[in-house]
PDB file of C-alpha atoms in Angstrom:
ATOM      1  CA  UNK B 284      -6.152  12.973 -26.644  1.00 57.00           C
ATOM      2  CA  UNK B 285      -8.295  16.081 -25.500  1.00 67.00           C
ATOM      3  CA  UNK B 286      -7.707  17.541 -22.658  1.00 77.00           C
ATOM      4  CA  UNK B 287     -10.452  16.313 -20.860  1.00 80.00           C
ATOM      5  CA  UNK B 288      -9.419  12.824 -21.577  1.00 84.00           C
ATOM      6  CA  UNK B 289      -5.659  13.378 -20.206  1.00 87.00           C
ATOM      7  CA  UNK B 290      -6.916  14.763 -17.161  1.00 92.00           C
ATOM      8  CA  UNK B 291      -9.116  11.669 -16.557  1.00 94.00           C
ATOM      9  CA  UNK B 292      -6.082   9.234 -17.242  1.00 95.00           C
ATOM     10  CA  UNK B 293      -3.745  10.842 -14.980  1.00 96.00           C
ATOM     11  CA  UNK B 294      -6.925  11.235 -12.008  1.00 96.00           C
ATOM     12  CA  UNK B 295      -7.100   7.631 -12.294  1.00 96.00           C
ATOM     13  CA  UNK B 296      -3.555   6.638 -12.785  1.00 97.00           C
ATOM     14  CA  UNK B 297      -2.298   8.701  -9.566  1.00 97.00           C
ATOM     15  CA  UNK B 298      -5.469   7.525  -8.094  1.00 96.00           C
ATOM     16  CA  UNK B 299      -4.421   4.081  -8.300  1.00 96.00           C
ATOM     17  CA  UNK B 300      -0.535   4.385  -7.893  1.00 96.00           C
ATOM     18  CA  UNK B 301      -1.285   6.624  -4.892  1.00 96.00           C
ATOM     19  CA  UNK B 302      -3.094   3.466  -3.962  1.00 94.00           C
ATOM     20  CA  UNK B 303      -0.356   1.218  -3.529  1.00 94.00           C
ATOM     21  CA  UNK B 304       0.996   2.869  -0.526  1.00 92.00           C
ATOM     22  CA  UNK B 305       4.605   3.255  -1.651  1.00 92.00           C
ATOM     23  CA  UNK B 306       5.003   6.005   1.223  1.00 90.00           C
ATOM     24  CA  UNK B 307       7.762   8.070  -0.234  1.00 91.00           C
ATOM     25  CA  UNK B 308       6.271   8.522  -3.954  1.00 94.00           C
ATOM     26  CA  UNK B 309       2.806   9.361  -1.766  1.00 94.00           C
ATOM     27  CA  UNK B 310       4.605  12.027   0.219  1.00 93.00           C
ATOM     28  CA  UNK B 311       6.448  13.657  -2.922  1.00 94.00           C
ATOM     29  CA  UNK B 312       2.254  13.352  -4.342  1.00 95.00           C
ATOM     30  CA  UNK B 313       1.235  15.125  -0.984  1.00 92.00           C
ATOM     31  CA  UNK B 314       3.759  18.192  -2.079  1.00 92.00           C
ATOM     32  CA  UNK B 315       2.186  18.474  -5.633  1.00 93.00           C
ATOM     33  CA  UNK B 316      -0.861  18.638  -4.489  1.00 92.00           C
ATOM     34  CA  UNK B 317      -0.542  21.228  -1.614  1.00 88.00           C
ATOM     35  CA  UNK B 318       1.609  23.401  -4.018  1.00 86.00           C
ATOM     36  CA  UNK B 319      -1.146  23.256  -6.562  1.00 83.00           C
ATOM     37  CA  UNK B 320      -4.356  23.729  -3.944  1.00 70.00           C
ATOM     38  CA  UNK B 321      -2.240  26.572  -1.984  1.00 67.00           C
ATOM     39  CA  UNK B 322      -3.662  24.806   0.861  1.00 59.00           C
ATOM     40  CA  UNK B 323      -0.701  24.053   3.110  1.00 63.00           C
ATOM     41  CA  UNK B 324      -1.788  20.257   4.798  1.00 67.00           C
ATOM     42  CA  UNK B 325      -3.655  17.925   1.921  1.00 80.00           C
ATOM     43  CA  UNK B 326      -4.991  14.664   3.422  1.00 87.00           C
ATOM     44  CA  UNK B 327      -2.747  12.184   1.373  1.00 89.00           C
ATOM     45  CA  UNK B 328      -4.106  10.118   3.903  1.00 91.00           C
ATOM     46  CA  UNK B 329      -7.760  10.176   3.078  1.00 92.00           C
ATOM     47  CA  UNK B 330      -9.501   8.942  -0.437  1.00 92.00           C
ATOM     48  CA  UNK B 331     -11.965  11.643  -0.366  1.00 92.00           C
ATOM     49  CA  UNK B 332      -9.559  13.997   0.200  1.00 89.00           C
ATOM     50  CA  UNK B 333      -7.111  13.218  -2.033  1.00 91.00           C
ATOM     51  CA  UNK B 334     -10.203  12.789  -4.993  1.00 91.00           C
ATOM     52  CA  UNK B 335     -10.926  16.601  -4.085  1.00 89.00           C
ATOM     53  CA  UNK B 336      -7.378  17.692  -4.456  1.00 90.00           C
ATOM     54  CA  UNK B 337      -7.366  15.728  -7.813  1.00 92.00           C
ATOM     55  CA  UNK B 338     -10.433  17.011  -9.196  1.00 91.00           C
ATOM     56  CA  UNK B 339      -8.650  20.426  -8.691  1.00 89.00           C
ATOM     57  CA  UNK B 340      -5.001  19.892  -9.626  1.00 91.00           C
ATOM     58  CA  UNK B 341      -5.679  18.619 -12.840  1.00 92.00           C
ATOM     59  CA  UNK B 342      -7.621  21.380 -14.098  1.00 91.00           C
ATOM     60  CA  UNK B 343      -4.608  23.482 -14.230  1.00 92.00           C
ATOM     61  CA  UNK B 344      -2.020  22.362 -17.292  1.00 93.00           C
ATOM     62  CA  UNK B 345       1.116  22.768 -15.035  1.00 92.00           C
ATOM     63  CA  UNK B 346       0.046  20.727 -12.551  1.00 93.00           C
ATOM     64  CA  UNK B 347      -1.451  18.013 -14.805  1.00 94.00           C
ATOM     65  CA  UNK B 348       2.067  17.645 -16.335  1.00 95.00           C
ATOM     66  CA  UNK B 349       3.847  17.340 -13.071  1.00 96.00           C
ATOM     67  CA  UNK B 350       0.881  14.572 -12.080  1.00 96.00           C
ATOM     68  CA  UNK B 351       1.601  12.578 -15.150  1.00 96.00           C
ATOM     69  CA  UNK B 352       5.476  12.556 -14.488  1.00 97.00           C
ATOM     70  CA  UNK B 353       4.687  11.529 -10.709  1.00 97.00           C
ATOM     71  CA  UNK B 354       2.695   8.461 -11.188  1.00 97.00           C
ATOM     72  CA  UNK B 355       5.229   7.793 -14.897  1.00 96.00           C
ATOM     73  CA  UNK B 356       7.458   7.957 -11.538  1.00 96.00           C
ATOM     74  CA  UNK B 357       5.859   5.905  -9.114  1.00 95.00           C
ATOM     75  CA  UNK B 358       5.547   3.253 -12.486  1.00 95.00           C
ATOM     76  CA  UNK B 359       9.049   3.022 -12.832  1.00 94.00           C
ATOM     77  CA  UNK B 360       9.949   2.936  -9.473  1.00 90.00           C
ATOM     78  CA  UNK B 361       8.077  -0.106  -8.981  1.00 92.00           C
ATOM     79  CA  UNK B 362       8.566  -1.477 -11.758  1.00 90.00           C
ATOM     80  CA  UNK B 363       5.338  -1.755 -12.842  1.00 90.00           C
ATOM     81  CA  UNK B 364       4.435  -3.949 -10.367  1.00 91.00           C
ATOM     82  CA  UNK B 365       1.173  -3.080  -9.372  1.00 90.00           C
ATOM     83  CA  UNK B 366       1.664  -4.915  -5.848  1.00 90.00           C
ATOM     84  CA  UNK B 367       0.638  -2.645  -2.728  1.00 90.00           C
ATOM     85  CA  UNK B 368       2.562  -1.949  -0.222  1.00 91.00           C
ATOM     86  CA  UNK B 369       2.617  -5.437   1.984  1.00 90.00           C
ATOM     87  CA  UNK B 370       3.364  -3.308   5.522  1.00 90.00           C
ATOM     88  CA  UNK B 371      -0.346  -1.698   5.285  1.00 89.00           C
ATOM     89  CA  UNK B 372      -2.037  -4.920   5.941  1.00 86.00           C
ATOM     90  CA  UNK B 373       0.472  -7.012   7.566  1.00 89.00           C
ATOM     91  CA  UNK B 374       0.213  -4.969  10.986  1.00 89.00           C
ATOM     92  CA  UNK B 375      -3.337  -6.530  10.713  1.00 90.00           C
ATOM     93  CA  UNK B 376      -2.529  -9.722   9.796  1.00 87.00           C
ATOM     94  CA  UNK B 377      -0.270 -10.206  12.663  1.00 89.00           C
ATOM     95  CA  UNK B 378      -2.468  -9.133  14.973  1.00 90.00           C
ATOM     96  CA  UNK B 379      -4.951 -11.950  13.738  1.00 91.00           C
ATOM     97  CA  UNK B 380      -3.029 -14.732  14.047  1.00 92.00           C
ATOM     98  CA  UNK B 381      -1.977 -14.645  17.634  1.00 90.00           C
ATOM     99  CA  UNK B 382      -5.571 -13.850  18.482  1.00 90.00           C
ATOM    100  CA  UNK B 383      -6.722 -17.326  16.526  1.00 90.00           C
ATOM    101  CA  UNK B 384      -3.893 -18.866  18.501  1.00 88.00           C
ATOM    102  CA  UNK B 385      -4.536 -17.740  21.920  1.00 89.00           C
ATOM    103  CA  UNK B 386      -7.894 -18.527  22.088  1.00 83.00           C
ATOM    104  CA  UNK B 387      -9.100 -21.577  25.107  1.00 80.00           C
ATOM    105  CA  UNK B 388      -9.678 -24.005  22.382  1.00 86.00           C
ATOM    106  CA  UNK B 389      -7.873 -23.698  18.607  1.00 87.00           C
ATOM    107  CA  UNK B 390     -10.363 -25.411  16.619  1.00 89.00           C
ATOM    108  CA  UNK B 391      -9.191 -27.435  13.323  1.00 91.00           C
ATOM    109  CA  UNK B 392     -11.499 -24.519  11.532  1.00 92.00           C
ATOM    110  CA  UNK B 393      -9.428 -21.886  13.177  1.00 90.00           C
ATOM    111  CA  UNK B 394      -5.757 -23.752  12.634  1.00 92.00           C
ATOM    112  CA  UNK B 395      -7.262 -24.024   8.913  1.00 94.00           C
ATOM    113  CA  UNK B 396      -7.915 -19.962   9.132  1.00 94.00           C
ATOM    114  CA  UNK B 397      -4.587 -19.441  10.154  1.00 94.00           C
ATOM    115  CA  UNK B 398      -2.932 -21.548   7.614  1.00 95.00           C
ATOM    116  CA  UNK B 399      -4.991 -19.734   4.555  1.00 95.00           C
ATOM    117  CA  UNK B 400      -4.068 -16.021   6.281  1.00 94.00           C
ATOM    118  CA  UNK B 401      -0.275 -17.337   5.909  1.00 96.00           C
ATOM    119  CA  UNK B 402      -0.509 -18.658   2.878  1.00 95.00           C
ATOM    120  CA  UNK B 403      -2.090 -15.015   1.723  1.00 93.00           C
ATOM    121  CA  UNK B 404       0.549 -13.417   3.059  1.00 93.00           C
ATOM    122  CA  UNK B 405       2.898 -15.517   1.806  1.00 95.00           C
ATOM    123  CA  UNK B 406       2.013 -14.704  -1.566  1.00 93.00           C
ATOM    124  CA  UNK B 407       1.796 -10.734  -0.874  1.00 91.00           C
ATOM    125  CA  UNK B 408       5.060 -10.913   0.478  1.00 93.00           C
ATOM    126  CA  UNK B 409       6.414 -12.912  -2.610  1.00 94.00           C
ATOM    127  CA  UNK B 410       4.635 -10.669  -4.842  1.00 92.00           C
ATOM    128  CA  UNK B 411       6.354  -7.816  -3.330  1.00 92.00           C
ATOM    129  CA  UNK B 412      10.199  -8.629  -3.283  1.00 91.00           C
ATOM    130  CA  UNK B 413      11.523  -5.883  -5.443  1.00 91.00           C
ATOM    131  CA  UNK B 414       9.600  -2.845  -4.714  1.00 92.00           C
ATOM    132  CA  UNK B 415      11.155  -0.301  -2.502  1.00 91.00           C
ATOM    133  CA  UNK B 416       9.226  -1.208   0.564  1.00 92.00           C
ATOM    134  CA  UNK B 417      11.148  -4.613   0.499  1.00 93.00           C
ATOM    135  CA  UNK B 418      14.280  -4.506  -0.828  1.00 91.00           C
ATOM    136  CA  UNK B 419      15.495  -1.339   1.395  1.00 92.00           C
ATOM    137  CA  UNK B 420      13.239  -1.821   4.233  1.00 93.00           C
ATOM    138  CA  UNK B 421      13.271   0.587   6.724  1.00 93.00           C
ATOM    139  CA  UNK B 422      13.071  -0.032  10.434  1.00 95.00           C
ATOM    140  CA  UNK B 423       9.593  -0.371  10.865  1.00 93.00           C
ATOM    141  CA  UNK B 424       8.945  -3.132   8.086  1.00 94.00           C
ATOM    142  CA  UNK B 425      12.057  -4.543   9.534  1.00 96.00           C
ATOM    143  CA  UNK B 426      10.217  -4.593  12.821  1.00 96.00           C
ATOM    144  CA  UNK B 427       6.755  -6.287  10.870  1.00 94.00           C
ATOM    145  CA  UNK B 428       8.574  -9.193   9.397  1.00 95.00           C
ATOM    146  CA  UNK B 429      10.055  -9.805  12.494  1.00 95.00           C
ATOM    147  CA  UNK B 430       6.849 -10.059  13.968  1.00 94.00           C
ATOM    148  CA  UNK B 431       4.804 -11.926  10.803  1.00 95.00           C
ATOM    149  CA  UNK B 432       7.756 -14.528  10.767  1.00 95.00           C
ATOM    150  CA  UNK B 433       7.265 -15.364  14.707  1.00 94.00           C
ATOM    151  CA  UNK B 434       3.036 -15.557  13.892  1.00 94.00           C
ATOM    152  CA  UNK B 435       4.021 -17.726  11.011  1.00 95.00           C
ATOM    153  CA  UNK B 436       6.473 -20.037  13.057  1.00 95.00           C
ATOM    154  CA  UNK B 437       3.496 -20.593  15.554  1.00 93.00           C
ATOM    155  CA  UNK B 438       1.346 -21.585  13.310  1.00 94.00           C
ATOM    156  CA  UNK B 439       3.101 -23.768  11.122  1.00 94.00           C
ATOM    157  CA  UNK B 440       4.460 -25.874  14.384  1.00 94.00           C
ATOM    158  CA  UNK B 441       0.801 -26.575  14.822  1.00 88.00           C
ATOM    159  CA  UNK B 442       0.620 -28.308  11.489  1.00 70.00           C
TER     160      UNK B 442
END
């Protein structure tokens, strides 16, 4: 493969693994990249920022090495499982359900809303059981379950 071609495969590969929000492999990512810019504070953060600080890392051999171990890494880590992290949009989700619920009226169109959004999550939860963010949980996913499984109760005893 010429270099041009590996340097493309890993932008896109630690593009997308980056994009699965597994916070630890994105912080050791954040180092790599700040080591290789010289610029002390890379948005990890921020697409567009992170695209920049790709663009430049992997024009230098060193750094495209150490790239293609990190996301070979992040791969491993989680197993292949391509499954983002479920605690980026369950805040979100959480916050949606209560809302439905709480309103004057709960239509049979909202209840059905609610039920689908469960469902979803359900299955992103399901889909996520072995990566990191799940099976060590820290405090703060802890804390979102917690909260997801008391949204979920409510709307399920409205069924």
């Amino acid at each position: 493969m010429g270099e041009l071609a590996a340097a493309s495969e890993v932008h896109v590969m630690v593009s997308f693994w980056w994009s699965r929000g597994d916070g630890l492999a994105n912080h050791q990512l954040g180092q790599i990249l700040s080591r290789a810019s010289g610029v002390d504070g890379v948005d990890i953060t921020d697409p567009q920022s992170l695209d920049r600080a790709l663009r430049i890392a992997v024009a230098d051999p060193a750094v495209l090495a150490e790239l293609e171990a990190w996301w070979q890494m992040v791969e491993t880590r989680r197993a292949g499982n391509g499954t983002r992290n479920p605690g980026l949009g369950l805040d979100q989700s959480i916050r949606y359900l209560p809302d439905r619920l709480d309103a004057d009226t709960v239509t049979p169109e909202a209840l059905g809303e609610c039920r689908r959004q469960v469902a979803a999550v359900d299955q992103t939860i399901i889909s996520a059981k072995n990566l990191p963010e799940l099976a060590h949980p820290d405090a703060e996913m802890l804390d979102l379950l917690g909260r997801y499984l008391e949204a979920r109760s409510r709307v399920l005893a409205l069924a």
